[in-house]
Every structure is written in structure tokens, then in C-alpha cells.
Amino acid sequence: MLRFALRPTVIASLLAFPLLPAQADTNAPAPVARQPAIEQIVKEISPARINAYINKLVSFETRHTMSDTVSETRGIGAARRWIKAELERCGTVKGRPELAVRFDSYIEPAGRRLTQPTEIVNVVAELKSAVPSDRYYVVSGHYDSRATDVMDASSFAPGANDDASGTAAVMEMACVMAQANYPLNANLIFMAVAGEEQGLFGAAHFAKTARASKMNIAGMFTNDIIGSSRADDGHLDNTQVRLFAEGIPALADMPEALRTLISTGGENDSPSRQLARHVKAIGEAYVPGFKVTIINRRDRYLRGGDHIPFLEQGYAALRFTEPNEDFNHQHQNVRVESGVKIGDLPEYVDVNYTAQVARVNAAALASLATGPAAPAQVKIQTTQLENSTSLVWQANPEPDLAGYRILWRETTAANWQHSVDVGNVTSYTMKNVSKDNVFFAVQAVDKKGNASVASYPLPLR
Ligand SMILES: [Zn+2]
């Protein structure tokens, strides 16, 4: 007997998909419902404009965080004024500013990587939702650069790949999405941050301020070193991007929800991992032939990035990076050594590759910001011993909501293996699929078929 009163559509879907273990394969995961408007955004991303942005950023000679801020042609001050002006220009559509562009700045005191107190300035461009919404997604690249000596504020530091590539991709996404005139259900923030090379300062300031004001950031991506498809041994791979996704956040104080996540075996179902699965599904659906390779760790060894301060504030955050890095082209003074050219120069950037990564970002952001929020308060009934699974959740607020989708997979599988649409209900019982044997999650789905990020259920007490 079903534990809950189900609507006819749900009963019909139960009859259509008798959930017996032998027939579970009939519940193949639902494919991404591709939207023409998102396909158009992906198509508009231009390698030529990304190339022009990278070359302009390199032309400031150095964008070191302690470099010149007065000159109009050289140093980090000129660079950020240009980024802001460019976003204002391209974000104005038919005389209307679609992007609200501002500087977000503060003074970082002198420290291990700053010889004097220094103004750290982020360039923040916001694309507002069409309906009132407190939900935000943030995408960033860092516009500061460095030479071999991290304290050297005057040498040529082109930073074409690290990270003019990420900054250019973010600028291109902002411009294309501002002009797309595509009504959003959530707000997007496109951000070029400073102080990354000196200690992730700009991102940390933004994340801390966001947390203090209880800002609802449902997901954050940083794009850092997305410019090259060529490895240091010369082999090419322009078919994939690495997406770094932390598991259980390494917070100083572990909230109860995380403790429960661990105790139910959910270490691979953290908010960042769910966000990464979503980005992979959406990115690969809209950018055919390009793979989003999820790496189940926070970042590469010995390295960090601007997603980390967001993780440390408890937000879901991811890092995009090219598949194979050439370390001769990062963090190095431009020079020739035994016949080998060293330095982070535009000639080592493959802008067609950067554009592919920007397309994955843009498709994911457009899908996230138009689709519903991940269902809240998803719980699993654990009051009695049984081999069926009863899930309950809170109703989503979106007016264009169609219903919910239950996902499940074996506990050793990385990605969802099965799904069933259960209609517009807030509880559902899966007969004969045991919560003890698989991992479940719930997605919200809107009338156009856009699915939310999945929510992992915690035990109902
Ligand atoms: Zn970097």
C-alpha cells in the first residue's frame, strides 16, 4: 500500500514503471531538455572576442596586485578600469544597462605577500533576475598576474593563460548573456577578482561579505587557467576541461547537516559534487564532443584558486581548469632558456579551446538561473525498517514548476543511473528500492523541462 495520497499522474507513472529491481533499467536518467535560448547563448560565445580581451589584458604589461594604479596604459589600475568600462559598454542594450557594473574594494593590510597595505578591487557585474529572487550564481576569473617572484610588481607579467583566459571568458559570458534578453529566475554575478596570486584576497573578501549578509549563493564557478589545450610534453587535448569539486567541505566547525551527510555515506553527495554533476550534464548536452571531467578534489596539489574562499564560507563552488598544464607558461618571467621560450604569452593560448570552456560555463549558468532552485528540506523516512523508500520535501516557490524527479544510483556509481518523474507532489514512496542499497536525490523540474541541481536527502527525525 502506498503511504501517501498520490495524484493520478503519479499513479500512472508508477504503473508505467513498475519499480521492480529486474526492470530498473527502464528508468534511464531523463535527458537534458535543451532550450533554444541556451543553444543560442552557447553559439554566440566568440573566440575572436575572447582573443581580443586576452590581448588587451596582456597589453597592460603587468597586472600585479601591487603594480601601478595611476597610469592609463600600464598596471592593474588601468586593467580594472578597462574591464569595468568594457562590461558597461557591452552590457548596455538599446540604451538600457542590463549589467549593473561596480567596483567591490577594500584595503588588505601588509603581510607575507604584500609589502604595504593595498587596495584590492574586484569588478562585479550583476545580471538581475526577471522575477524577484534572492538566489545568486557567481562566476569568476582573476585579472591579476605575476612574474617568477610573486613580490615583483614591475616586470612584464602577461598572464595570458593565468588568468586573462578566465577573465576574458567571464567577460564574454557576461556580454553574451546580457544581450540574450533571456528572462532569468535567479541573479548572475560575473566577476573579475584581484589579489589571487597574493592570497586569494579578492574572492575571500567577496565570499566573507556575502556570508555576513546571508547572501544566497546557490553555486560558484571559478575559471582559472582555461587557455591552453597543449600539455608540457606537447600533446594536444582540446576535448575536455577539468572541473574540480570538493567533497565534504573542510570547515573549522562542522555543521550538523555535514555530520549527517558523512554518517549516511553521502561524502560524494556534497553540494559541490551535486553542482558538478549538474554542470557536467548540462555542459555536455549543449557543447557536444566536449567532456567535463569531474575531479573529486578541491584543487590540484600545491595549488589553489578563488573557489576556495567560497567553499570555506560553506557555499558550493567549483574550479574549471584545462586538462594538462604547461608549467613553463605560468608564474614565470618571460625569457628564453636553453632555446626554450618561457612565459605566459598569448601565443600559447588556444582561444577556440577557451571558448569551449566559456560555452560550458554559459550553458550551465543559463540553465541554473532559469531553472528551479534545488528542492529544500529533502528528507528520507527512517522511522521503520522497510525495503521501500519514502521521501518528503518542501514545495518549490517557482510559478512555472512542473514537478519533481527522483534520481538514484548504486552507492559505488559516480553519476545518476536512474530517474522517475513523480509529478507535482512533496512526498513519494519508491516501492522495492531500498534506501539502504542506493543513493537517492530529488530534482525540481519546470514546465520547459529544466531540472534543478539535485538535493541529497538527510534522514527525517
Ligand atoms: Zn591563476
Tab-separated table of N, CA, C and O in Angstrom, residues 324-393:
chain	number	residue	atom	x	y	z
A	324	ASN	N	45.650	19.578	-19.203
A	324	ASN	CA	47.089	19.336	-18.981
A	324	ASN	C	47.779	20.685	-18.991
A	324	ASN	O	47.747	21.384	-19.999
A	325	GLU	N	48.416	21.051	-17.901
A	325	GLU	CA	49.042	22.370	-17.863
A	325	GLU	C	50.506	22.304	-18.291
A	325	GLU	O	51.168	21.288	-18.117
A	326	ASP	N	50.981	23.401	-18.858
A	326	ASP	CA	52.408	23.532	-19.163
A	326	ASP	C	52.969	24.572	-18.201
A	326	ASP	O	52.722	25.768	-18.346
A	327	PHE	N	53.721	24.102	-17.216
A	327	PHE	CA	54.160	24.992	-16.136
A	327	PHE	C	55.240	25.976	-16.583
A	327	PHE	O	55.549	26.918	-15.873
A	328	ASN	N	55.809	25.758	-17.789
A	328	ASN	CA	56.727	26.756	-18.365
A	328	ASN	C	55.982	28.029	-18.739
A	328	ASN	O	56.601	29.059	-18.974
A	329	HIS	N	54.650	27.911	-18.841
A	329	HIS	CA	53.859	29.051	-19.313
A	329	HIS	C	53.027	29.659	-18.193
A	329	HIS	O	52.005	30.278	-18.435
A	330	GLN	N	53.446	29.458	-16.948
A	330	GLN	CA	52.733	30.030	-15.807
A	330	GLN	C	53.743	30.556	-14.803
A	330	GLN	O	54.778	29.930	-14.574
A	331	HIS	N	53.394	31.681	-14.148
A	331	HIS	CA	54.156	32.168	-12.989
A	331	HIS	C	55.651	32.286	-13.290
A	331	HIS	O	56.479	31.974	-12.444
A	332	GLN	N	56.011	32.705	-14.524
A	332	GLN	CA	57.425	32.736	-14.913
A	332	GLN	C	57.730	34.023	-15.652
A	332	GLN	O	56.943	34.433	-16.511
A	333	ASN	N	58.907	34.604	-15.363
A	333	ASN	CA	59.355	35.747	-16.158
A	333	ASN	C	59.491	35.316	-17.621
A	333	ASN	O	59.902	34.182	-17.900
A	334	VAL	N	59.143	36.240	-18.516
A	334	VAL	CA	59.234	35.935	-19.944
A	334	VAL	C	60.707	35.943	-20.341
A	334	VAL	O	61.427	36.927	-20.117
A	335	ARG	N	61.209	34.805	-20.886
A	335	ARG	CA	62.636	34.686	-21.232
A	335	ARG	C	62.853	33.465	-22.139
A	335	ARG	O	61.930	32.666	-22.337
A	336	VAL	N	64.075	33.358	-22.643
A	336	VAL	CA	64.455	32.152	-23.389
A	336	VAL	C	65.551	31.466	-22.591
A	336	VAL	O	66.524	32.092	-22.183
A	337	GLU	N	65.387	30.166	-22.331
A	337	GLU	CA	66.360	29.419	-21.542
A	337	GLU	C	66.719	28.158	-22.306
A	337	GLU	O	65.844	27.351	-22.608
A	338	SER	N	67.982	27.963	-22.601
A	338	SER	CA	68.489	26.882	-23.462
A	338	SER	C	67.558	26.651	-24.652
A	338	SER	O	67.113	25.535	-24.917
A	339	GLY	N	67.249	27.740	-25.340
A	339	GLY	CA	66.452	27.646	-26.563
A	339	GLY	C	64.959	27.480	-26.342
A	339	GLY	O	64.194	27.412	-27.297
A	340	VAL	N	64.526	27.397	-25.063
A	340	VAL	CA	63.100	27.196	-24.782
A	340	VAL	C	62.484	28.525	-24.349
A	340	VAL	O	62.983	29.189	-23.435
A	341	LYS	N	61.389	28.912	-25.023
A	341	LYS	CA	60.690	30.143	-24.659
A	341	LYS	C	59.802	29.890	-23.452
A	341	LYS	O	59.010	28.941	-23.442
A	342	ILE	N	59.970	30.733	-22.440
A	342	ILE	CA	59.221	30.560	-21.190
A	342	ILE	C	58.373	31.807	-20.958
A	342	ILE	O	58.811	32.923	-21.259
A	343	GLY	N	57.196	31.637	-20.400
A	343	GLY	CA	56.347	32.784	-20.070
A	343	GLY	C	54.903	32.558	-20.473
A	343	GLY	O	54.609	31.722	-21.333
A	344	ASP	N	54.019	33.307	-19.835
A	344	ASP	CA	52.577	33.129	-20.021
A	344	ASP	C	52.092	34.079	-21.108
A	344	ASP	O	51.453	35.091	-20.847
A	345	LEU	N	52.439	33.735	-22.366
A	345	LEU	CA	52.215	34.619	-23.509
A	345	LEU	C	50.965	34.221	-24.302
A	345	LEU	O	50.595	33.042	-24.326
A	346	PRO	N	50.354	35.206	-24.981
A	346	PRO	CA	49.141	34.904	-25.761
A	346	PRO	C	49.366	33.828	-26.820
A	346	PRO	O	48.437	33.107	-27.170
A	347	GLU	N	50.609	33.698	-27.342
A	347	GLU	CA	50.829	32.696	-28.396
A	347	GLU	C	50.604	31.269	-27.901
A	347	GLU	O	50.430	30.356	-28.709
A	348	TYR	N	50.596	31.063	-26.588
A	348	TYR	CA	50.351	29.712	-26.055
A	348	TYR	C	48.883	29.486	-25.696
A	348	TYR	O	48.529	28.459	-25.130
A	349	VAL	N	48.051	30.501	-25.973
A	349	VAL	CA	46.627	30.355	-25.663
A	349	VAL	C	45.876	29.922	-26.918
A	349	VAL	O	46.093	30.456	-27.999
A	350	ASP	N	45.010	28.923	-26.751
A	350	ASP	CA	44.156	28.428	-27.828
A	350	ASP	C	42.757	28.979	-27.539
A	350	ASP	O	42.028	28.439	-26.716
A	351	VAL	N	42.422	30.085	-28.211
A	351	VAL	CA	41.163	30.765	-27.861
A	351	VAL	C	39.926	29.945	-28.243
A	351	VAL	O	38.871	30.102	-27.644
A	352	ASN	N	40.078	29.046	-29.222
A	352	ASN	CA	38.944	28.166	-29.537
A	352	ASN	C	38.657	27.236	-28.363
A	352	ASN	O	37.504	26.939	-28.061
A	353	TYR	N	39.741	26.809	-27.696
A	353	TYR	CA	39.574	25.968	-26.505
A	353	TYR	C	38.924	26.772	-25.377
A	353	TYR	O	37.960	26.319	-24.744
A	354	THR	N	39.438	27.989	-25.134
A	354	THR	CA	38.867	28.839	-24.079
A	354	THR	C	37.376	29.072	-24.335
A	354	THR	O	36.564	29.054	-23.403
A	355	ALA	N	37.021	29.250	-25.603
A	355	ALA	CA	35.613	29.476	-25.945
A	355	ALA	C	34.761	28.248	-25.608
A	355	ALA	O	33.623	28.393	-25.137
A	356	GLN	N	35.307	27.049	-25.809
A	356	GLN	CA	34.562	25.835	-25.441
A	356	GLN	C	34.269	25.817	-23.938
A	356	GLN	O	33.165	25.482	-23.510
A	357	VAL	N	35.293	26.187	-23.143
A	357	VAL	CA	35.093	26.206	-21.681
A	357	VAL	C	34.063	27.281	-21.320
A	357	VAL	O	33.193	27.066	-20.464
A	358	ALA	N	34.147	28.434	-21.995
A	358	ALA	CA	33.166	29.505	-21.736
A	358	ALA	C	31.757	29.030	-22.084
A	358	ALA	O	30.790	29.364	-21.390
A	359	ARG	N	31.626	28.235	-23.152
A	359	ARG	CA	30.302	27.718	-23.544
A	359	ARG	C	29.732	26.788	-22.480
A	359	ARG	O	28.539	26.832	-22.185
A	360	VAL	N	30.600	25.935	-21.915
A	360	VAL	CA	30.139	25.037	-20.837
A	360	VAL	C	29.651	25.874	-19.654
A	360	VAL	O	28.572	25.629	-19.104
A	361	ASN	N	30.444	26.887	-19.277
A	361	ASN	CA	30.052	27.781	-18.179
A	361	ASN	C	28.713	28.449	-18.474
A	361	ASN	O	27.824	28.486	-17.624
A	362	ALA	N	28.610	29.027	-19.676
A	362	ALA	CA	27.420	29.818	-20.018
A	362	ALA	C	26.175	28.940	-20.041
A	362	ALA	O	25.123	29.340	-19.538
A	363	ALA	N	26.292	27.735	-20.613
A	363	ALA	CA	25.139	26.827	-20.657
A	363	ALA	C	24.713	26.457	-19.239
A	363	ALA	O	23.528	26.467	-18.903
A	364	ALA	N	25.703	26.151	-18.391
A	364	ALA	CA	25.387	25.765	-17.009
A	364	ALA	C	24.747	26.933	-16.262
A	364	ALA	O	23.737	26.762	-15.571
A	365	LEU	N	25.301	28.141	-16.416
A	365	LEU	CA	24.754	29.305	-15.706
A	365	LEU	C	23.348	29.629	-16.189
A	365	LEU	O	22.457	29.927	-15.390
A	366	ALA	N	23.146	29.570	-17.510
A	366	ALA	CA	21.820	29.878	-18.054
A	366	ALA	C	20.803	28.860	-17.560
A	366	ALA	O	19.689	29.213	-17.163
A	367	SER	N	21.202	27.594	-17.543
A	367	SER	CA	20.291	26.550	-17.075
A	367	SER	C	19.995	26.697	-15.579
A	367	SER	O	18.851	26.587	-15.139
A	368	LEU	N	21.039	26.996	-14.802
A	368	LEU	CA	20.850	27.155	-13.351
A	368	LEU	C	19.946	28.345	-13.046
A	368	LEU	O	19.070	28.282	-12.185
A	369	ALA	N	20.189	29.458	-13.762
A	369	ALA	CA	19.490	30.704	-13.425
A	369	ALA	C	18.084	30.767	-14.011
A	369	ALA	O	17.290	31.596	-13.600
A	370	THR	N	17.762	29.898	-14.985
A	370	THR	CA	16.387	29.880	-15.485
A	370	THR	C	15.606	28.735	-14.863
A	370	THR	O	14.393	28.813	-14.744
A	371	GLY	N	16.294	27.676	-14.485
A	371	GLY	CA	15.629	26.515	-13.891
A	371	GLY	C	15.286	26.758	-12.435
A	371	GLY	O	15.646	27.776	-11.850
A	372	PRO	N	14.559	25.815	-11.817
A	372	PRO	CA	14.179	25.970	-10.413
A	372	PRO	C	15.363	25.782	-9.473
A	372	PRO	O	16.391	25.213	-9.845
A	373	ALA	N	15.188	26.263	-8.249
A	373	ALA	CA	16.164	26.016	-7.188
A	373	ALA	C	16.124	24.534	-6.823
A	373	ALA	O	15.109	23.855	-7.037
A	374	ALA	N	17.218	24.032	-6.287
A	374	ALA	CA	17.237	22.653	-5.793
A	374	ALA	C	16.199	22.536	-4.671
A	374	ALA	O	16.075	23.437	-3.851
A	375	PRO	N	15.426	21.436	-4.643
A	375	PRO	CA	14.410	21.306	-3.598
A	375	PRO	C	15.021	21.408	-2.198
A	375	PRO	O	16.119	20.907	-1.958
A	376	ALA	N	14.298	22.059	-1.302
A	376	ALA	CA	14.780	22.263	0.068
A	376	ALA	C	14.173	21.225	1.004
A	376	ALA	O	13.124	20.651	0.712
A	377	GLN	N	14.868	21.002	2.098
A	377	GLN	CA	14.348	20.131	3.173
A	377	GLN	C	13.982	18.736	2.657
A	377	GLN	O	12.939	18.194	3.016
A	378	VAL	N	14.848	18.186	1.799
A	378	VAL	CA	14.583	16.834	1.297
A	378	VAL	C	14.983	15.831	2.386
A	378	VAL	O	16.101	15.876	2.900
A	379	LYS	N	14.028	14.983	2.762
A	379	LYS	CA	14.268	14.047	3.868
A	379	LYS	C	13.848	12.645	3.451
A	379	LYS	O	13.003	12.457	2.575
A	380	ILE	N	14.430	11.706	4.144
A	380	ILE	CA	14.138	10.300	3.890
A	380	ILE	C	13.555	9.724	5.190
A	380	ILE	O	14.093	9.977	6.264
A	381	GLN	N	12.418	9.029	5.070
A	381	GLN	CA	11.778	8.457	6.267
A	381	GLN	C	12.627	7.310	6.794
A	381	GLN	O	12.960	6.396	6.038
A	382	THR	N	12.967	7.362	8.051
A	382	THR	CA	13.766	6.269	8.620
A	382	THR	C	13.114	5.746	9.894
A	382	THR	O	13.779	5.215	10.766
A	383	THR	N	11.793	5.946	9.986
A	383	THR	CA	11.128	5.584	11.241
A	383	THR	C	10.896	4.092	11.378
A	383	THR	O	10.694	3.599	12.469
A	384	GLN	N	10.899	3.359	10.250
A	384	GLN	CA	10.698	1.912	10.381
A	384	GLN	C	11.593	1.154	9.408
A	384	GLN	O	12.054	1.708	8.411
A	385	LEU	N	11.822	-0.114	9.728
A	385	LEU	CA	12.631	-0.959	8.849
A	385	LEU	C	11.759	-1.419	7.701
A	385	LEU	O	10.726	-2.038	7.905
A	386	GLU	N	12.148	-1.054	6.465
A	386	GLU	CA	11.362	-1.453	5.277
A	386	GLU	C	12.260	-1.371	4.058
A	386	GLU	O	13.263	-0.653	4.065
A	387	ASN	N	11.876	-2.073	3.005
A	387	ASN	CA	12.691	-2.078	1.785
A	387	ASN	C	12.188	-1.106	0.725
A	387	ASN	O	12.741	-1.036	-0.362
A	388	SER	N	11.139	-0.348	1.044
A	388	SER	CA	10.728	0.755	0.175
A	388	SER	C	11.376	2.021	0.730
A	388	SER	O	11.920	2.020	1.821
A	389	THR	N	11.309	3.106	-0.046
A	389	THR	CA	11.938	4.346	0.387
A	389	THR	C	10.931	5.481	0.269
A	389	THR	O	10.389	5.708	-0.819
A	390	SER	N	10.691	6.162	1.381
A	390	SER	CA	9.751	7.280	1.366
A	390	SER	C	10.513	8.585	1.511
A	390	SER	O	11.275	8.768	2.462
A	391	LEU	N	10.310	9.475	0.523
A	391	LEU	CA	10.992	10.769	0.515
A	391	LEU	C	9.965	11.885	0.691
A	391	LEU	O	8.850	11.793	0.175
A	392	VAL	N	10.336	12.919	1.413
A	392	VAL	CA	9.483	14.110	1.553
A	392	VAL	C	10.353	15.344	1.314
A	392	VAL	O	11.576	15.296	1.503
A	393	TRP	N	9.747	16.429	0.869
A	393	TRP	CA	10.493	17.667	0.633
A	393	TRP	C	9.540	18.850	0.693
A	393	TRP	O	8.314	18.689	0.712
